[in-house]
mmCIF file of C-alpha atoms in Angstrom:
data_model
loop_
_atom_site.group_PDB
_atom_site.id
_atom_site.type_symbol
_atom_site.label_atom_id
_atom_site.label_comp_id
_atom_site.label_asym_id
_atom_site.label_seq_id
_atom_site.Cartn_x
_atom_site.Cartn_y
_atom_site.Cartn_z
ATOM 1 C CA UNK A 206 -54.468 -16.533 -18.824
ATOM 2 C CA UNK A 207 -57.506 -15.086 -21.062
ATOM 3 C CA UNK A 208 -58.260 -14.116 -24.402
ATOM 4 C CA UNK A 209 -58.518 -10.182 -24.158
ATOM 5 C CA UNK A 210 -60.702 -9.325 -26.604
ATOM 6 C CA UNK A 211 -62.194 -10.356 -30.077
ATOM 7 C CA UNK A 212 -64.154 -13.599 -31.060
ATOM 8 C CA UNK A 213 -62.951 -15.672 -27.901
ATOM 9 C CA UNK A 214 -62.858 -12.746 -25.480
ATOM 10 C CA UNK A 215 -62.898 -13.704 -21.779
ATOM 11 C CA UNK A 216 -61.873 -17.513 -22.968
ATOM 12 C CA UNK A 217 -59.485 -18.590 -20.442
ATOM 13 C CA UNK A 218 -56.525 -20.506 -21.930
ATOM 14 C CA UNK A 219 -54.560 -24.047 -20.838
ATOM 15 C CA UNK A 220 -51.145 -23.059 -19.454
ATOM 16 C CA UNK A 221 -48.229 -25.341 -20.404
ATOM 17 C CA UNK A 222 -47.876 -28.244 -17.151
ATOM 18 C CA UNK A 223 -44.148 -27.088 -15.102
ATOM 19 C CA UNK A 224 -41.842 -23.997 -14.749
ATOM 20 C CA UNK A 225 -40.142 -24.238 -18.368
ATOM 21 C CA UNK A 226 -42.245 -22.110 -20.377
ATOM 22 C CA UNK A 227 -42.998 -18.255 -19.666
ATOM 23 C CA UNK A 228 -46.157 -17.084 -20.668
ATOM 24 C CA UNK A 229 -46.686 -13.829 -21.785
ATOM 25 C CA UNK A 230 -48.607 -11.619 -18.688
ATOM 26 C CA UNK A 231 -52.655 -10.381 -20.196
ATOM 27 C CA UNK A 232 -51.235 -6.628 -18.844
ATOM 28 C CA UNK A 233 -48.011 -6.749 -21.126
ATOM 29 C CA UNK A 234 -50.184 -8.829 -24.061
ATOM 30 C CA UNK A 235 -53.064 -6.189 -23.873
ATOM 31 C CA UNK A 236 -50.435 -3.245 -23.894
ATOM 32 C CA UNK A 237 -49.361 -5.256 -27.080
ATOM 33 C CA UNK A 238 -52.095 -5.635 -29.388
ATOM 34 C CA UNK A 239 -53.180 -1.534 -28.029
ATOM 35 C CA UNK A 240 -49.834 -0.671 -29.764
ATOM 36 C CA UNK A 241 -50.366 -2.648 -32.960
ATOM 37 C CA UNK A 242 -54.269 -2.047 -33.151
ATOM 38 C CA UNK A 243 -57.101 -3.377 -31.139
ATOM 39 C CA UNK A 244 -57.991 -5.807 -34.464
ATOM 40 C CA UNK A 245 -57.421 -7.138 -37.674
ATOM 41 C CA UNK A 246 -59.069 -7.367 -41.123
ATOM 42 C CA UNK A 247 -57.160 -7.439 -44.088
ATOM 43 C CA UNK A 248 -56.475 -11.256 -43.863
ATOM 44 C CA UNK A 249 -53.560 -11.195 -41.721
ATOM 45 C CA UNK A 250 -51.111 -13.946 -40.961
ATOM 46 C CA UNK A 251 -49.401 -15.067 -37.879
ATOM 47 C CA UNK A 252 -46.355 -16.880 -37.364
ATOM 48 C CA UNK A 253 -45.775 -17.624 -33.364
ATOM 49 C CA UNK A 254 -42.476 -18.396 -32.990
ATOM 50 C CA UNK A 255 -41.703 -20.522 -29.477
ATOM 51 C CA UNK A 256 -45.413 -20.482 -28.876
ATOM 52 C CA UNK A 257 -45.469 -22.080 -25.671
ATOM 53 C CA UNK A 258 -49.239 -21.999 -24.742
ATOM 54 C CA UNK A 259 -49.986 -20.535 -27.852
ATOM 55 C CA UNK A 260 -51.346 -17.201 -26.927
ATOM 56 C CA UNK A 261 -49.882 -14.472 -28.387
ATOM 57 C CA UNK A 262 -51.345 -16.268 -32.140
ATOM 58 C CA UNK A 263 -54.598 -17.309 -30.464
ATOM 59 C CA UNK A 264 -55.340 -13.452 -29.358
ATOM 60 C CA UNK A 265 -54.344 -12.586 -32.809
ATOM 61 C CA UNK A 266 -56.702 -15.048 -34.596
ATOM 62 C CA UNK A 267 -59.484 -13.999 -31.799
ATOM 63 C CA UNK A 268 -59.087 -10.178 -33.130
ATOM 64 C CA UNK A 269 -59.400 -11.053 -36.996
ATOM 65 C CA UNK A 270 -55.691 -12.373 -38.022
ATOM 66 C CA UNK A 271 -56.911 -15.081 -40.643
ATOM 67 C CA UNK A 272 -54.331 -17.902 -40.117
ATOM 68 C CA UNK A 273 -51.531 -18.520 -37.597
ATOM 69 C CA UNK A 274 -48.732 -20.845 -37.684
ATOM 70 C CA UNK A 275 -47.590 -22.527 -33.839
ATOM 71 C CA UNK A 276 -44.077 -23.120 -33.525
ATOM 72 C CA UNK A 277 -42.432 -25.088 -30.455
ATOM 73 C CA UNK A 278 -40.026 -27.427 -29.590
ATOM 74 C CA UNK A 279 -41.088 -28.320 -26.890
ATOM 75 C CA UNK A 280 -43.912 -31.044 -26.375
ATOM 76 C CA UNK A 281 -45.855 -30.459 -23.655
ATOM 77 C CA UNK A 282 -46.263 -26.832 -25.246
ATOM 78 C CA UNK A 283 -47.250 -28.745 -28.372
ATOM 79 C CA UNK A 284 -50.499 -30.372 -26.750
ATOM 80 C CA UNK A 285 -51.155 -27.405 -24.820
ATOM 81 C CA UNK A 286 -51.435 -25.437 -27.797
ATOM 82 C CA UNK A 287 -53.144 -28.123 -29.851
ATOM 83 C CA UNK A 288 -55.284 -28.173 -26.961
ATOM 84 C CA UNK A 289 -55.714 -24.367 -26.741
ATOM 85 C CA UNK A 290 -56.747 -24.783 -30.791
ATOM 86 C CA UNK A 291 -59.565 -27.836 -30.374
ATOM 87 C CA UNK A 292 -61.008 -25.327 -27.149
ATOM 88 C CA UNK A 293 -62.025 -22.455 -29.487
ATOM 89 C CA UNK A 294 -62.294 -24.654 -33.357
ATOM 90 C CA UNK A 295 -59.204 -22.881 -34.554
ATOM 91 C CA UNK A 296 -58.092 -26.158 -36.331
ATOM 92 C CA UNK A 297 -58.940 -24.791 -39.946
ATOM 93 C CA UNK A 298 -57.003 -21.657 -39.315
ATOM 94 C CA UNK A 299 -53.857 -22.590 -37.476
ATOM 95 C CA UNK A 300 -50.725 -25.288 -38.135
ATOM 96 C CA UNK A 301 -49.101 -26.611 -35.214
ATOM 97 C CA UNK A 302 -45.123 -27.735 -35.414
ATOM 98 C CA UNK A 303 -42.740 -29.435 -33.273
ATOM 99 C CA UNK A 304 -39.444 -28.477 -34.152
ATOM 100 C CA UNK A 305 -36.237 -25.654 -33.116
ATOM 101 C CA UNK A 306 -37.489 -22.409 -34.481
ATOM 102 C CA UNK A 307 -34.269 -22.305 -37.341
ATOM 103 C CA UNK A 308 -35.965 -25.992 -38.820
ATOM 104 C CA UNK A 309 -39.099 -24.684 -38.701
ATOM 105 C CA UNK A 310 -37.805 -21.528 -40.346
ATOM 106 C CA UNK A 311 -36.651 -23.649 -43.347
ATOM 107 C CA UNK A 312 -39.891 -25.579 -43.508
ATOM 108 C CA UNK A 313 -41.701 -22.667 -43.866
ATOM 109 C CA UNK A 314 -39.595 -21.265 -46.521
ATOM 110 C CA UNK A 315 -39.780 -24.463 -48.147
ATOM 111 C CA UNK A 316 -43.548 -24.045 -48.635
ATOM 112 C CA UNK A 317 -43.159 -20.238 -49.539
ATOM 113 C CA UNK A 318 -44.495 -19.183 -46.324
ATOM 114 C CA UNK A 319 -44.320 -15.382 -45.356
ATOM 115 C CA UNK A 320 -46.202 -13.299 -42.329
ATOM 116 C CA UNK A 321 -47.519 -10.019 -41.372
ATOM 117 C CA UNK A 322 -46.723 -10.847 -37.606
ATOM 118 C CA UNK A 323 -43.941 -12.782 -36.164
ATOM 119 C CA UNK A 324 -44.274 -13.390 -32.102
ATOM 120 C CA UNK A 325 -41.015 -13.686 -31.197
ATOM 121 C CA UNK A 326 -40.257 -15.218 -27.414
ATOM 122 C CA UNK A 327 -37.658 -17.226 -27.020
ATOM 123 C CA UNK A 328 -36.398 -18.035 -23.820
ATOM 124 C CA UNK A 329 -34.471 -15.419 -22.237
ATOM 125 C CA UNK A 330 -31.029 -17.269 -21.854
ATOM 126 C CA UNK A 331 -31.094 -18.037 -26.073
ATOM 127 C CA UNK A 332 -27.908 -17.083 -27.356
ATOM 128 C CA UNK A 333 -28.925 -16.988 -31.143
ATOM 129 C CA UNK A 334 -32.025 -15.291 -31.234
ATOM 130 C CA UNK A 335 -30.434 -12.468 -33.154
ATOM 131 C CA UNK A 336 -29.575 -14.896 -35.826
ATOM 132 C CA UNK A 337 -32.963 -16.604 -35.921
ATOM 133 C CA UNK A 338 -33.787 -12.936 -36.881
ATOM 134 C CA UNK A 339 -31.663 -12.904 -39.528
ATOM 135 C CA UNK A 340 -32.467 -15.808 -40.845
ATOM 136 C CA UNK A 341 -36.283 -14.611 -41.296
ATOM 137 C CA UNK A 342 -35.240 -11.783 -42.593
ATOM 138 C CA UNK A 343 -32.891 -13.339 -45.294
ATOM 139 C CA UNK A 344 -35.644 -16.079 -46.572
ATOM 140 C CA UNK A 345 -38.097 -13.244 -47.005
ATOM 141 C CA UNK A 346 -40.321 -14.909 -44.387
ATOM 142 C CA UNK A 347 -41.548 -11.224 -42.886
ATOM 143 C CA UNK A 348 -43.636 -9.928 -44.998
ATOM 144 C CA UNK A 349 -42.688 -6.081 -46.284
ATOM 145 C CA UNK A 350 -44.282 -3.333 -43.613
ATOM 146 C CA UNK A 351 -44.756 -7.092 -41.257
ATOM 147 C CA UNK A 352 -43.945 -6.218 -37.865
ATOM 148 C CA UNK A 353 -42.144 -8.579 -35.359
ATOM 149 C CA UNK A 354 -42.749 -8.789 -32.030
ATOM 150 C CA UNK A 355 -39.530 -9.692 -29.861
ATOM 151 C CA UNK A 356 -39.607 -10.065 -25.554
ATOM 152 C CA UNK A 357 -36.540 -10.273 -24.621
ATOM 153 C CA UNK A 358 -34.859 -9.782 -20.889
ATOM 154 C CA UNK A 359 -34.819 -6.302 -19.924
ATOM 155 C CA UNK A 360 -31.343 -7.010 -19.142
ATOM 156 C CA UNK A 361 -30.690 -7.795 -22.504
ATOM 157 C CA UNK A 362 -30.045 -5.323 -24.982
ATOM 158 C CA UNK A 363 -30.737 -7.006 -28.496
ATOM 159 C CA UNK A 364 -28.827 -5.955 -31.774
ATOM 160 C CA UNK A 365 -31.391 -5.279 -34.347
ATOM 161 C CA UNK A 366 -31.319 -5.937 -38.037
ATOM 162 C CA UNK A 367 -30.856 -2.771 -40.214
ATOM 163 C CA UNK A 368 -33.706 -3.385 -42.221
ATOM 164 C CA UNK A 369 -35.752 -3.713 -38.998
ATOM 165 C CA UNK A 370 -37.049 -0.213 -36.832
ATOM 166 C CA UNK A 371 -38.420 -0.203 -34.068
ATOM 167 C CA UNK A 372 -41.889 0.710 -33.838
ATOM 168 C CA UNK A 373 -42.422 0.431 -30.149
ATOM 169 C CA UNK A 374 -40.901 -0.680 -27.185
ATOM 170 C CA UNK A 375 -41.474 -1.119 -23.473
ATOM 171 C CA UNK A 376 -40.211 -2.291 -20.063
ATOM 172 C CA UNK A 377 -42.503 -4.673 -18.096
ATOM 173 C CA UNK A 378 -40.311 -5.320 -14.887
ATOM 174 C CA UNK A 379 -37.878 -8.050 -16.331
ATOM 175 C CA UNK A 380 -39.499 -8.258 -19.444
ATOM 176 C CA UNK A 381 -38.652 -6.445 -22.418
ATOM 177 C CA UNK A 382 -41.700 -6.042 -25.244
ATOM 178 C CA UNK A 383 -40.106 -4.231 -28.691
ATOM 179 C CA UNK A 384 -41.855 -4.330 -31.928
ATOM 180 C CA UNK A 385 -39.854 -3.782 -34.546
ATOM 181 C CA UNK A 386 -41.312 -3.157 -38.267
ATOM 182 C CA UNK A 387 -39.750 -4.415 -41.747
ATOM 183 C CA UNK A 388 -38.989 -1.128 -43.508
ATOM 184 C CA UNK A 389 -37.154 -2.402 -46.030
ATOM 185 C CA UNK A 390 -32.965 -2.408 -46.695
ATOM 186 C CA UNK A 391 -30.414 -3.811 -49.188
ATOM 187 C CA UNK A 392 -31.456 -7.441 -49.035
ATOM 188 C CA UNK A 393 -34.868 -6.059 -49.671
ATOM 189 C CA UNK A 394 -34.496 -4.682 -52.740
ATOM 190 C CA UNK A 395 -33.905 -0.846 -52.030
#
């Protein structure tokens, strides 16, 4: 696992120690960032949501994002990311949290915090990721025009929030990639 392009292009990355986390494939990652452009520049910020290693946020801060927020509940995906961070001196622009995605959801609302891209992997077998959806949605934590990026099983066909259209999406064997963009709705304003 690399950094594709940007600042830390060619960087290789820690993987999490085990079998329990999944880490997004460079082929399905670089097919990702091609779809939502090759980099970044208006100050862009990054919430990655079950970050495991971390990569998904790290290839976004490598192409220009200017922050990026590390969610996980897991530990050993906690050091591995913090890890991942001290290996290329993110520390000033990225936040690291242990907790379930829905607490860290309310922590971040707590502070006011909204994004222009959400990485959204949970693990396949998560029964409520459609209401961890909703519950960005509702505390206004995607930012207006933010996209979210949600892999899901292929197998699984996810019900998406009417304020949310999909952009993009893609089969990658198993693997799922759809990027759905906030266009706006009733809880929105409109």
């Amino acid at each position: 696992m690399r950094v594709i392009a940007g600042d830390f292009k060619g960087r290789r990355l820690k993987a999490v120690p085990g079998t329990g986390t999944r880490p997004t494939s460079d082929k399905v990652k670089e097919a990702l960032f091609h779809k939502l452009g090759p980099f970044f520049s208006d100050g862009e910020t990054v919430l990655d949501l079950f970050a495991g290693t971390g990569n998904l946020g790290i290839e976004a801060l490598s192409r220009g994002c200017s922050s990026a927020v590390f969610v996980d509940k897991a530990q050993t995906a906690v050091k591995t990311v913090r890890s991942n961070i001290d290996a290329l001196n993110l520390g000033e622009r990225a936040e690291v949290y242990r907790s379930e995605a829905s607490k860290a959801i309310d922590r971040l609302e707590s502070r006011g915090r909204s994004f222009d891209l959400v990485f959204f992997d949970p693990p396949y077998a998560e029964e409520k990721a459609e209401q961890l959806v909703g519950k960005l949605l509702n505390c206004s934590m995607l930012k207006e025009n933010g996209m979210l990026i949600w892999e899901h099983a292929a197998a699984k066909a996810a019900a998406f929030d009417e304020r949310l259209s999909v952009f993009a999406e893609k089969n990658y064997g198993d693997t799922t990639l759809t990027i759905l963009q906030l266009t706006g709705g009733p809880e929105n304003g409109e």
